[in-house]
Short mmCIF file of C-alpha atoms and ligand atoms in Angstrom, two decimals:
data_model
loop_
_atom_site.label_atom_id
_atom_site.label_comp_id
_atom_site.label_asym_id
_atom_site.label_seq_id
_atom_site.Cartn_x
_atom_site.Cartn_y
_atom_site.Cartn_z
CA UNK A 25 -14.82 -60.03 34.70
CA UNK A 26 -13.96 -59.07 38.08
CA UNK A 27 -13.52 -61.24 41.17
CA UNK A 28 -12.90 -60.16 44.89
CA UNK A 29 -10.85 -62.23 47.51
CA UNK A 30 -12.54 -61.25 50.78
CA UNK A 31 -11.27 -61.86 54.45
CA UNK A 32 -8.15 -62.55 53.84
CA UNK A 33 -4.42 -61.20 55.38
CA UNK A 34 -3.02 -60.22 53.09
CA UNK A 35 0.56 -59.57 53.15
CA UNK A 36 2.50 -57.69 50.63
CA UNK A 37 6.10 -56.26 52.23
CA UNK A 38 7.12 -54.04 49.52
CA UNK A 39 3.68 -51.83 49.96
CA UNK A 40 4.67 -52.41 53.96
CA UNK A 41 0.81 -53.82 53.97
CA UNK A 42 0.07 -56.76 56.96
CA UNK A 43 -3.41 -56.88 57.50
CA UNK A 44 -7.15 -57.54 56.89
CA UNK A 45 -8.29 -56.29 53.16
CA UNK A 46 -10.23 -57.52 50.44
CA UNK A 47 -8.20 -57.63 47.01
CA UNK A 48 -10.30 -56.82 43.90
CA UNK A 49 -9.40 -57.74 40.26
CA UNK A 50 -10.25 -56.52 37.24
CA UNK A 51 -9.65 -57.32 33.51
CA UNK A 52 -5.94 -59.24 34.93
CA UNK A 53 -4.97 -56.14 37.00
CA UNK A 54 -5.57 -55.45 40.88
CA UNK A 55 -8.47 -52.91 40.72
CA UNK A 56 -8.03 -51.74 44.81
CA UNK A 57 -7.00 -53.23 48.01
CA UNK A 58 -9.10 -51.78 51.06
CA UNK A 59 -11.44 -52.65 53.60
CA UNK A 60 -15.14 -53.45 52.98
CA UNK A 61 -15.26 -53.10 49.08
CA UNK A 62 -18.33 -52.93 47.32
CA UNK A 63 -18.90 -56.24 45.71
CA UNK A 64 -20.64 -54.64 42.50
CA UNK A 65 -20.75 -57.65 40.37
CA UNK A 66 -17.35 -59.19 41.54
CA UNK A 67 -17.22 -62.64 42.26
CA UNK A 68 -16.62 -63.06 45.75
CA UNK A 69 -14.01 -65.79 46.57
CA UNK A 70 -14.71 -65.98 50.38
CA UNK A 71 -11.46 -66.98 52.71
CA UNK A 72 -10.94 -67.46 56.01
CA UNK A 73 -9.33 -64.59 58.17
CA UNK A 74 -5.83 -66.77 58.71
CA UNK A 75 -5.43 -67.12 54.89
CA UNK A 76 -2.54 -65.12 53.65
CA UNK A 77 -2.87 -63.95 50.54
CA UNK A 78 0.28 -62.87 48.98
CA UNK A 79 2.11 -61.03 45.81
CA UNK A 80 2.50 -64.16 43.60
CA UNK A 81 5.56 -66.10 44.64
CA UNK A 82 8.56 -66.29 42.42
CA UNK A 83 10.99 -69.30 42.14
CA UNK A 84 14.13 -68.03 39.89
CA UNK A 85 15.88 -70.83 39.41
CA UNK A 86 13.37 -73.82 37.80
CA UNK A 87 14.87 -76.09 35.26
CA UNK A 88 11.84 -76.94 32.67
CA UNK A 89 14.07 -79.64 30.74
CA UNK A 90 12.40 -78.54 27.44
CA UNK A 91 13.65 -78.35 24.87
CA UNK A 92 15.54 -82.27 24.89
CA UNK A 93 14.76 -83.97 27.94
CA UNK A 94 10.73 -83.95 27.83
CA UNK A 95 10.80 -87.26 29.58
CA UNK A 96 11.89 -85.21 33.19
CA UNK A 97 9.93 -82.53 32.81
CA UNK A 98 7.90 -79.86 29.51
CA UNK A 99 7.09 -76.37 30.30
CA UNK A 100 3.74 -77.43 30.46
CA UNK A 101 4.01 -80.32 33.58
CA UNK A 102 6.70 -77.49 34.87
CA UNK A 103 4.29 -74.77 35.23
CA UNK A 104 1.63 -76.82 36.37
CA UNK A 105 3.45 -78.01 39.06
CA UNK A 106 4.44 -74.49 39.55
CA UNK A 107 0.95 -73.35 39.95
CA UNK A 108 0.55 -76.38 42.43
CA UNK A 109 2.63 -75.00 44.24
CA UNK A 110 1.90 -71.29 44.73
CA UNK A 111 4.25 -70.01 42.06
CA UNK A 112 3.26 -67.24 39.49
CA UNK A 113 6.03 -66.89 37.56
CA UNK A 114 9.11 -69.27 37.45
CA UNK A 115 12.99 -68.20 35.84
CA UNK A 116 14.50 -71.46 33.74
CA UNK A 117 17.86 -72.35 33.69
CA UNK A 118 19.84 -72.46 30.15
CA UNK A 119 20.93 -76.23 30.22
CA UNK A 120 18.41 -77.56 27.63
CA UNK A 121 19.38 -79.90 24.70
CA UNK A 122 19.96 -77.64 23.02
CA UNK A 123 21.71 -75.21 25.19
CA UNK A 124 19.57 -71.68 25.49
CA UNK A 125 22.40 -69.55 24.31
CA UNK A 126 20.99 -67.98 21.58
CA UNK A 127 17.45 -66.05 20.79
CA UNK A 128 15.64 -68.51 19.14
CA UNK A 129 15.81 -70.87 22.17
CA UNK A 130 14.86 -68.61 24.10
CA UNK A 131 11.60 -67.73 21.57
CA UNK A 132 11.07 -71.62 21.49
CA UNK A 133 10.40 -71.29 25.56
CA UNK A 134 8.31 -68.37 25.66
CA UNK A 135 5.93 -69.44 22.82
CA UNK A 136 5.47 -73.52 24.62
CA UNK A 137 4.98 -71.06 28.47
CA UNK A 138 2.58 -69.04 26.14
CA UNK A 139 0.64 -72.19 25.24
CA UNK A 140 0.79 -73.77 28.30
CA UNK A 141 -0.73 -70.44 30.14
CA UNK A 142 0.15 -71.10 32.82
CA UNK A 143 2.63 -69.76 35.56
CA UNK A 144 4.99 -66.57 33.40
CA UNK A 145 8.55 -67.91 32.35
CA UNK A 146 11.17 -66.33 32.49
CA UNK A 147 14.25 -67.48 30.23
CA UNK A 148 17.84 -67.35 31.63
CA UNK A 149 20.06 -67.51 28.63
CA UNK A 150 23.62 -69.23 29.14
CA UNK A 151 26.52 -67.47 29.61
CA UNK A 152 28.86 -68.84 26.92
CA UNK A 153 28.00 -70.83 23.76
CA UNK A 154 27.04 -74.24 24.68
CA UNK A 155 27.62 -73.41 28.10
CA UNK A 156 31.49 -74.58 27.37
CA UNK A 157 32.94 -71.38 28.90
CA UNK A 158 34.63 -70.28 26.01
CA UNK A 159 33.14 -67.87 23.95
CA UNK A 160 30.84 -65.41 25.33
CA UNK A 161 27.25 -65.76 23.99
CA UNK A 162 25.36 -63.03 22.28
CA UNK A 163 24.14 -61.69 25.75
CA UNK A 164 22.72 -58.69 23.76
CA UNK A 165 20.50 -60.68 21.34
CA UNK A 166 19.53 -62.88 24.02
CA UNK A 167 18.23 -60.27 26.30
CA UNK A 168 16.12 -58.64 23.49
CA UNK A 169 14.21 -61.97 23.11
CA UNK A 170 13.88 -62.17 26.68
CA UNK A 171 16.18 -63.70 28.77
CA UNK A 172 16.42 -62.16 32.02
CA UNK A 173 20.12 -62.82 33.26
CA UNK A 174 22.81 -65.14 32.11
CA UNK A 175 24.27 -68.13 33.60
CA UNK A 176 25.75 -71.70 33.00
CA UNK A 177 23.81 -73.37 35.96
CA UNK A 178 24.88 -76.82 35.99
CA UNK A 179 28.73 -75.79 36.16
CA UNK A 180 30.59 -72.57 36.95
CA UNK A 181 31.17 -69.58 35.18
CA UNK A 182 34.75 -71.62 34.32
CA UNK A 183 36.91 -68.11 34.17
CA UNK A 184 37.74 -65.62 36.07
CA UNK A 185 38.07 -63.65 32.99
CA UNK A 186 35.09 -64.89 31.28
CA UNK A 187 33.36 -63.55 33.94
CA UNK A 188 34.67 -60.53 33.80
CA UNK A 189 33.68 -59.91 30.64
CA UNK A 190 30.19 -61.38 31.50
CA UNK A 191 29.59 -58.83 34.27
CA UNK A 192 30.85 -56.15 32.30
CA UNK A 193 28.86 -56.69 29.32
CA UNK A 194 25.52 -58.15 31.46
CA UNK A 195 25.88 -54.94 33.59
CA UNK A 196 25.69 -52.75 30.93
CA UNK A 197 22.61 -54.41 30.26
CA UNK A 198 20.91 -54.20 33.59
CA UNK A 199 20.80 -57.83 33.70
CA UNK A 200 22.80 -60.26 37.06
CA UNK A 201 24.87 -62.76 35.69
CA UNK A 202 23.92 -66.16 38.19
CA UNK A 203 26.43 -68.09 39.31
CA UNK A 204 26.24 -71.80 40.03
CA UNK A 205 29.61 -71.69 42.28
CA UNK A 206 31.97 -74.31 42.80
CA UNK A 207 35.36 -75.16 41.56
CA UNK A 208 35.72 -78.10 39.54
CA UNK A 209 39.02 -79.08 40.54
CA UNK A 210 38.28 -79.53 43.80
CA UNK A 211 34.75 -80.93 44.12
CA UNK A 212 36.27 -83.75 41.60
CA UNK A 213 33.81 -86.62 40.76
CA UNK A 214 32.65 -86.04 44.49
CA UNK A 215 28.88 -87.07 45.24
CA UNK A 216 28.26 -86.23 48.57
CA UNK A 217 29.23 -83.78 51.65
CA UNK A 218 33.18 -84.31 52.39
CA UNK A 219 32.42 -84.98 55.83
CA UNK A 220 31.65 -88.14 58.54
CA UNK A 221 28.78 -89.57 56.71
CA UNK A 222 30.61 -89.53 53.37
CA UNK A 223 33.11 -91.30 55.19
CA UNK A 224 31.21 -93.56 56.82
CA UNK A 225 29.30 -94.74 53.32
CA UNK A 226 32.58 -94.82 51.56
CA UNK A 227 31.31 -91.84 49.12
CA UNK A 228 33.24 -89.06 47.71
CA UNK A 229 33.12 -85.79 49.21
CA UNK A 230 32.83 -82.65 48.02
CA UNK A 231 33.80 -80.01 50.57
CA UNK A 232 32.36 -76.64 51.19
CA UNK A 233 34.96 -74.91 50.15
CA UNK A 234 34.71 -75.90 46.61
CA UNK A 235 31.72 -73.57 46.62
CA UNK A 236 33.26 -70.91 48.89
CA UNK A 237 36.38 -70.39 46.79
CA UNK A 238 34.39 -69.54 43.34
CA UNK A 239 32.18 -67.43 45.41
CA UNK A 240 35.21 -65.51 46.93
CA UNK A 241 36.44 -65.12 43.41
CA UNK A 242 32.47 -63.94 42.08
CA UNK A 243 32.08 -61.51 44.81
CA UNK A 244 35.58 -60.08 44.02
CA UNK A 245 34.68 -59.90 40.25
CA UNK A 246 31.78 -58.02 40.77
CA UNK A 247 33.47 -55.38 43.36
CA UNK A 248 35.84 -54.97 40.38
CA UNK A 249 33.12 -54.16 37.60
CA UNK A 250 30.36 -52.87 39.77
CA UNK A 251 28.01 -55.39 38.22
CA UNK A 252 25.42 -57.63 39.95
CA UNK A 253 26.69 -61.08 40.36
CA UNK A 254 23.65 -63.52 41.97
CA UNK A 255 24.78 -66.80 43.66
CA UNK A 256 22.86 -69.51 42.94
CA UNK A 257 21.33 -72.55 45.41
CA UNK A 258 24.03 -71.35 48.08
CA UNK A 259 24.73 -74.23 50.92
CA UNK A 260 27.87 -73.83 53.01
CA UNK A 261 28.57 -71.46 55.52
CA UNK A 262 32.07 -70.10 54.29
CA UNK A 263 29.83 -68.92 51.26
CA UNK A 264 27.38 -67.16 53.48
CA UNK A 265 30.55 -65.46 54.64
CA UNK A 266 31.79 -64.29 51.79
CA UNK A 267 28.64 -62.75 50.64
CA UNK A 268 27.76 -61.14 53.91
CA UNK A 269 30.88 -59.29 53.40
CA UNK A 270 30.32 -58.55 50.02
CA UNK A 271 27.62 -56.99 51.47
CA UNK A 272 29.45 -54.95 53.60
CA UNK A 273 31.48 -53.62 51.84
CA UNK A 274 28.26 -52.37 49.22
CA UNK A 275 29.31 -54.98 46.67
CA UNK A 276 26.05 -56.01 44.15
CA UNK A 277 26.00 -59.74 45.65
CA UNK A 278 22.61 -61.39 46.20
CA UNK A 279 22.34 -65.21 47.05
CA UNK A 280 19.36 -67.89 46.99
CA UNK A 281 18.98 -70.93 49.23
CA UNK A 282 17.15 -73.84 48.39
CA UNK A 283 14.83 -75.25 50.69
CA UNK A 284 16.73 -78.69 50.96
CA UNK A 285 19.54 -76.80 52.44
CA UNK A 286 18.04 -75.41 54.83
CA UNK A 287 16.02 -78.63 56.06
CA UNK A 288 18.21 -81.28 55.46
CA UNK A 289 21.99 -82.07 56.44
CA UNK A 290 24.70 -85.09 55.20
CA UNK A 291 23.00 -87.10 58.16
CA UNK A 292 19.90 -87.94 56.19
CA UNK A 293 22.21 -90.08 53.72
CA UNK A 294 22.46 -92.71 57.13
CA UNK A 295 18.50 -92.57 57.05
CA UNK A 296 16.26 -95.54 57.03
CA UNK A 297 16.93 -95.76 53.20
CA UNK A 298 20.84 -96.03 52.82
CA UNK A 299 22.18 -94.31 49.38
CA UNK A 300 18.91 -92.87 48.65
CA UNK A 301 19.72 -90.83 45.31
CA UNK A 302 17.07 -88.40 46.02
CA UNK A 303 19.33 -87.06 48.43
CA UNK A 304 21.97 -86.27 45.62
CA UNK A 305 22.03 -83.20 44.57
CA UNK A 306 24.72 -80.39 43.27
CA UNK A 307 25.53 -78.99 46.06
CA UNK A 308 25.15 -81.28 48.12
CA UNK A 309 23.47 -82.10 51.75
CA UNK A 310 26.03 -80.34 53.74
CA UNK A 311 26.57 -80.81 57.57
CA UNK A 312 24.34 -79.38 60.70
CA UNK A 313 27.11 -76.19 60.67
CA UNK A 314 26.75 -75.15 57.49
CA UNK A 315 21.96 -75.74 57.53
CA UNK A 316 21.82 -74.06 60.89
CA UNK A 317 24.21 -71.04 59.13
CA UNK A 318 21.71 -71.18 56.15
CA UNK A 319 18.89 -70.93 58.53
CA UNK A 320 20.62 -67.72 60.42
CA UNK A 321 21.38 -66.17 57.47
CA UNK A 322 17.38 -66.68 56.22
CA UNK A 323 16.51 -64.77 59.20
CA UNK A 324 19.14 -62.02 59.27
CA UNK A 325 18.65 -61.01 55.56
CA UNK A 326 21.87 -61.96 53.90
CA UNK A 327 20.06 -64.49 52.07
CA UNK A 328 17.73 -62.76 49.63
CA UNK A 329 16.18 -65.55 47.87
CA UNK A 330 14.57 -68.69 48.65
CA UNK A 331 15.06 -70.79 45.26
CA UNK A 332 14.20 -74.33 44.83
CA UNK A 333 16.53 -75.74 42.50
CA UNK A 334 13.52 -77.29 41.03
CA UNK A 335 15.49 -80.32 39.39
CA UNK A 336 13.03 -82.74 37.61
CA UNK A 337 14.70 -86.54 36.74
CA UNK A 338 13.13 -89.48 35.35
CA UNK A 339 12.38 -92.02 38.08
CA UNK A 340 14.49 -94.60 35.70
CA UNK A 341 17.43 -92.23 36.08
CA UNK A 342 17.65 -92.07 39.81
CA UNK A 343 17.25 -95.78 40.41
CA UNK A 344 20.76 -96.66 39.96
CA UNK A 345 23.64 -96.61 42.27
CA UNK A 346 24.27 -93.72 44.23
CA UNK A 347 27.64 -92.42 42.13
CA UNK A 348 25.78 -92.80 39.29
CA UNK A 349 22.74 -90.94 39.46
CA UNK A 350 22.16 -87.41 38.16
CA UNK A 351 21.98 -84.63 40.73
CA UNK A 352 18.70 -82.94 41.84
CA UNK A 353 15.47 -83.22 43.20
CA UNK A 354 12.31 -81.66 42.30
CA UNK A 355 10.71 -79.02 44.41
CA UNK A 356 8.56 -76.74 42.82
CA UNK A 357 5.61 -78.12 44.79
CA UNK A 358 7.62 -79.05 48.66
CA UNK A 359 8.85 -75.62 48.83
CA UNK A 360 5.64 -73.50 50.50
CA UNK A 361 4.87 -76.39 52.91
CA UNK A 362 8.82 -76.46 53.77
CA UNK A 363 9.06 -72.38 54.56
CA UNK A 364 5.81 -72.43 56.57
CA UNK A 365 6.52 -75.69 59.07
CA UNK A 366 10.29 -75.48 59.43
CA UNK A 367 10.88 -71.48 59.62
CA UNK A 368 7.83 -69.76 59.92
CA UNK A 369 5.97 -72.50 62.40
CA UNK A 370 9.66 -72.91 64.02
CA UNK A 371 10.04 -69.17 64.52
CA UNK A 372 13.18 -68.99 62.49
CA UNK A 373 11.58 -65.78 60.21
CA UNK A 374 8.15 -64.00 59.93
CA UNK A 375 5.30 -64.39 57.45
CA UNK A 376 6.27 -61.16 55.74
CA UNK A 377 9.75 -62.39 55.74
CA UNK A 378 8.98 -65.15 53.76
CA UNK A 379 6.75 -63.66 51.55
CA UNK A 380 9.74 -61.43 51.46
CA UNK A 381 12.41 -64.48 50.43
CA UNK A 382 9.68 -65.66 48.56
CA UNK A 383 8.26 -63.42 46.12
CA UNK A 384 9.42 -59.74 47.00
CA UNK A 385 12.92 -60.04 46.51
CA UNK A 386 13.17 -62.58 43.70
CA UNK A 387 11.25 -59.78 41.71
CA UNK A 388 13.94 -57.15 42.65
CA UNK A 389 16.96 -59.33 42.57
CA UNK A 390 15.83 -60.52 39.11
CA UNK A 391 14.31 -57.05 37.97
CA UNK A 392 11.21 -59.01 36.83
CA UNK A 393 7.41 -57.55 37.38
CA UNK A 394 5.12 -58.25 40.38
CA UNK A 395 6.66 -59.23 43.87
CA UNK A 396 4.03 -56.78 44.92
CA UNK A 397 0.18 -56.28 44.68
CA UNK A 398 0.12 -52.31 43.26
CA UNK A 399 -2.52 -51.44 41.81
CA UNK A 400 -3.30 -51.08 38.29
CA UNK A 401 -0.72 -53.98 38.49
CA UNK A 402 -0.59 -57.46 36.80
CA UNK A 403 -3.29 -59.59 39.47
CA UNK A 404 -0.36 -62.30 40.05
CA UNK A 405 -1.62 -63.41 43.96
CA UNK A 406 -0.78 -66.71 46.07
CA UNK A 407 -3.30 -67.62 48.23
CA UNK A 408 -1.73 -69.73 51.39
CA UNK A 409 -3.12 -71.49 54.30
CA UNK A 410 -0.41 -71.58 56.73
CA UNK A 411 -2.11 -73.82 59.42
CA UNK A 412 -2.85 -76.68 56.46
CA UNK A 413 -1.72 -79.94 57.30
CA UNK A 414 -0.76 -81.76 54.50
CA UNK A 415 1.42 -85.04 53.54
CA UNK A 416 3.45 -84.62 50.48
CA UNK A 417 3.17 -87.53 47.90
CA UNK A 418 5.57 -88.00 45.49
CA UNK A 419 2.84 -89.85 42.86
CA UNK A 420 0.47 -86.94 43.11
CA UNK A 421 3.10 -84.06 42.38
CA UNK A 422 2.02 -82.67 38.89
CA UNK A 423 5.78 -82.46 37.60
CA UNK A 424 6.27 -85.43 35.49
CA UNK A 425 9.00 -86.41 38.08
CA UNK A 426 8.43 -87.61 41.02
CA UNK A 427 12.24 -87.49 42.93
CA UNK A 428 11.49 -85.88 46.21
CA UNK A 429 13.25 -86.69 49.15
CA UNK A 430 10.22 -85.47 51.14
CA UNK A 431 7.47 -88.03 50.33
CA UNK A 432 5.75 -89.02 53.03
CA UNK A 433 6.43 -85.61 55.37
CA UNK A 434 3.49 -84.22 57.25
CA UNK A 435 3.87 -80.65 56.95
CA UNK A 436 2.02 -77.76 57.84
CA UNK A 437 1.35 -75.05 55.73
CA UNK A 438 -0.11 -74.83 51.91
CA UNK A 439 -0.90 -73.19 49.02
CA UNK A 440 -4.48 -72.72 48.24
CA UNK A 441 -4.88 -70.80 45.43
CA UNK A 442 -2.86 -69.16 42.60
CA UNK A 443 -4.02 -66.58 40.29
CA UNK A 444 -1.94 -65.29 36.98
CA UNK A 445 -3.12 -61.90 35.38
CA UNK A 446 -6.54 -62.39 36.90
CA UNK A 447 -6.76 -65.71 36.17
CA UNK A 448 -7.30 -68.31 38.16
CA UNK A 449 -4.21 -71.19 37.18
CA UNK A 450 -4.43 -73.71 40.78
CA UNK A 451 -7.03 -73.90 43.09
CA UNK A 452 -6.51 -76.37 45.98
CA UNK A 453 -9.58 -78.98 47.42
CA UNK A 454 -11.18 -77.16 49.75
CA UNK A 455 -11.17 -73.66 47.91
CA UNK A 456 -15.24 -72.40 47.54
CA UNK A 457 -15.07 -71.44 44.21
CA UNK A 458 -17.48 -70.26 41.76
CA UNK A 459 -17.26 -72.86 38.86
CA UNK A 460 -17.37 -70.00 36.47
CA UNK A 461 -14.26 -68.55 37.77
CA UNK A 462 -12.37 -72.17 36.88
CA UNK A 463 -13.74 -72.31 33.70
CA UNK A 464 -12.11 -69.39 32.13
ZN1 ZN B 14 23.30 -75.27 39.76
#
C-alpha cells in the first residue's frame, strides 16, 4: 500500500528541510521526499500549499491512568485523544495503581498501546519502588521491558542521594532520569501561586522557589555524575535560571514547558468563574514574570520541550472545592491549537521552532525514534493547518476527561491529520480522503 501527501510544506528541522515536497509512504516507512513524485499507484492525499506537514509530534510526559484509575482516562481514550491531537507517539508517567516500577507493568502498558494501535507508548518506569523514594527500583529490568527513563512524576525525586544513585545507575544506561521538581517542605499543602491572587482568594501558595530549589539541587546532581537529568512541566523563572546555567556550564539538563504555563498566569483564578479547579494544577498558574520568562525561554532555546502534562480527572473529582480537588488538566488535544495562536501567530517562535519543541527534540531528549521524516524511516507524520480556526470543546475531546481550562477558546491553528507507521490513526473533517485509506 502506498499513499502520497502532495502540496504540502513540509517541515522537518533535524533534515534542515522547509519547503514544498510531496512525502511518499510505503509498507509504514517514508519511501522519498522530493518534488513532483511519480504517483505510480500511491494514493494521493491532496493538501493545500499552507499545510505543514511535520515529523510526528511527541508529547513525553502523558499520564494514561491505566492500570487503576480507568475512570480518568485507558490507554485506549489516551491515545485516541493523542491522535486527535497530532501526537504519534506519547511517554506515560509511572503513577498508576499499581505503581510502574517493575517490568511487568510496564509489559501490561505496551501490550493494552499494542491493542489500542494507536499513537506508540512509551513507558516511564518510576524511580523507586512504589514511587516512596526509598529503595531504588530495578531500573535495569525495567529498561529491558521498555521503559524509556525513570521518574516519580507526581512528587520529587525525595533525595539528594537517591538521586544520585538514580543518575548514576540511569546514566549508565543511556536513559534521563525526569524530574518532577519541587520541595515538599516548602510548597506545603499549598494550592495555588504564592502571590496577590492567592492572597486575594484566601488560598495557599506555593512559591516558585519550591520548584527552583530542587532544580538547583538536580542540575548540581547531574554536573556531579555527568548523567542527563530532564526537568519536568517547568513554570517559574528562577528554574529557567538555573537550567540556562546548567547549560552553560555543558551540564546534561533539558527542561519541558507545558502549554498552560506559558498561556496562562495566577490572574485567571480572579476570572469570570472564581475557584475554577481546572485551573489547579501541580505546578501551579504562576504570575505574568515567571509566563512571559517561559515564553522567552521558548524562543531562545533553553526550553527544549513543549510537554503537556496531559492530566486526565474525572469530572466528579474536580467538582469540589478548590483545596480539595486533584491537580491537572488534560491537554493532549489543546496543545497544537495553543503553540500555533499564542507563539507562532504571536511571533514569539517559528514554525520550525515548534515543530522543533514539538517533535524534534522530545525524540532526542528522550532518545526515542522519529522526530524526523528520514527515509527508510518509520512514516510517523502530523499533518497541521496552521490558519484553522477552531473552538475547543471540552464534551467533544476524545479523552474520557473533559477538565480543560480552555473550553470555549477560539484558536487558530489545528491538526489535520496523523499518520502512525503508514497508517492513518486521526483524520480531521475536512481532510479529502480516500475511504480506503481509513479503512485499514
Ligand atoms: Zn509532575
Amino acid at each position: 500500500m502506498k499513499m502520497m501527501i502532495r502540496g504540502g510544506r513540509v517541515v522537518d528541522p533535524a533534515a534542515d528541510r522547509d519547503g514544498a515536497f510531496d512525502v511518499l509512504i510505503e509498507d509504514g516507512r517514508i519511501a522519498q521526499i522530493g518534488r513532483g513524485l511519480p504517483v505510480n499507484g500511491a494514493e494521493v492525499i491532496e493538501i493545500p500549499g499552507t499545510w505543514i506537514v511535520a515529523p510526528g509530534l511527541i508529547d513525553i510526559h502523558v499520564h494514561l491512568r491505566e492500570p487503576g484509575q480507568e475512570h480518568k482516562e485507558t490507554i485506549a481514550s489516551g491515545t485516541a485523544s493523542a491522535v486527535a491531537g497530532g501526537f504519534t507517539a506519547v511517554a506515560c508517567m509511572p503513577n498508576t495503581e499499581p505503581i510502574n516500577d517493575h517490568a511487568g507493568i510496564t509489559q501490561f502498558i505496551l501490550k493494552k498501546a499494542a491493542e489500542a494501535n494507536l499513537a506508540r507508548v512509551y513507558p516511564i518506569g518510576a524511580v523507586s519502588r512504589g514511587s516512596m523514594g526509598e529503595q531504588l527500583a530495578e531500573l535495569g529490568e525495567q529498561k529491558a521491558a521498555g521503559c524509556i527513563a525513570f521518574t516519580d512524576d507526581g512528587r520529587p525525586v525525595a533525595t539528594a542521594l537517591l538521586m544520585r544513585r538514580a543518575l548514576e545507575y540511569a546514566g549508565m544506561l543511556g536513559a534521563p532520569i525526569i524530574d518532577h521538581c519541587e520541595d515538599p517542605s516548602l510548597k506545603g499543602d499549598g494550592v495555588a501561586h504564592e502571590g496577590y491572587y492567592a492572597s486575594a482568594l484566601g488560598l495557599r501558595g506555593i512559591p516558585g522557589t519550591a520548584e527552583s530549589l530542587m532544580v538547583e539541587r538536580d542540575v548540581s546532581l547531574a554536573e556531579l555524575t555527568g548523567s542527563h537529568v530532564h526537568i519536568a512541566h517547568m513554570s517559574a523563572r528562577q528554574s529557567l535560571r538555573a537550567v540556562r546555567s546548567g547549560k552553560e556550564r555543558g551540564v546534561q539538563v533539558t527542561c519541558e514547558v507545558a502549554p498552560h504555563h506559558f498561556t496562562l498566569t495566577d490572574e485567571s483564578l480572579d476570572g469570570p468563574v472564581k475557584y475554577d479547579t481546572n485551573l489547579k494544577m501541580n505546578p501551579p498558574l504562576r504570575e505574568r514574570a515567571d509566563r512571559d520568562a517561559m515564553l522567552a525561554g521558548l524562543a531562545d532555546g533553553t526550553v527544549d520541550v513543549i510537554a503537556t502534562d496531559h492530566a486526565p480527572h474525572h469530572a466528579d473529582e474536580k467538582m469540589v472545592e478548590f483545596d480539595r480537588a486533584p491537580f491537572g488538566i488534560v491537554g493532549l488535544e489543546t496543545a497544537v491549537p495553543l503553540v500555533f495562536d499564542r507563539l507562532v501567530h504571536a511571533g514569539v517562535i517559528t514554525v520550525r521552532r515548534a515543530i522543533e519543541l514539538l517533535s524534534t527534540n522530545p525524540a532526542r531528549v528522550m532518545h526515542l525514534p522519529g522526530g524526523t521524516l528520514a527515509d527508510s524511516g518509520a512514516a510517523d507524520v502530523t499533518v497541521i493547518d496552521p490558519d484553522r480556526t477552531i473552538t475547543i470543546d471540552s464534551a467533544a475531546l476524545r479523552s474520557r476527561s473533559k477538565n480543560t481550562p480552555f473550553h470555549g477558546w477560539t484558536l487558530r491553528g489545528a491538526s489535520m491529520l496523523t499518520i502512525v507507521g503508514g497508517r492513518i490513526a486521526y483524520a480531521a473533517p475536512g481532510v479529502n480522503l480516500a475511504d480506503r485509506l481509513l479503512s485499514r
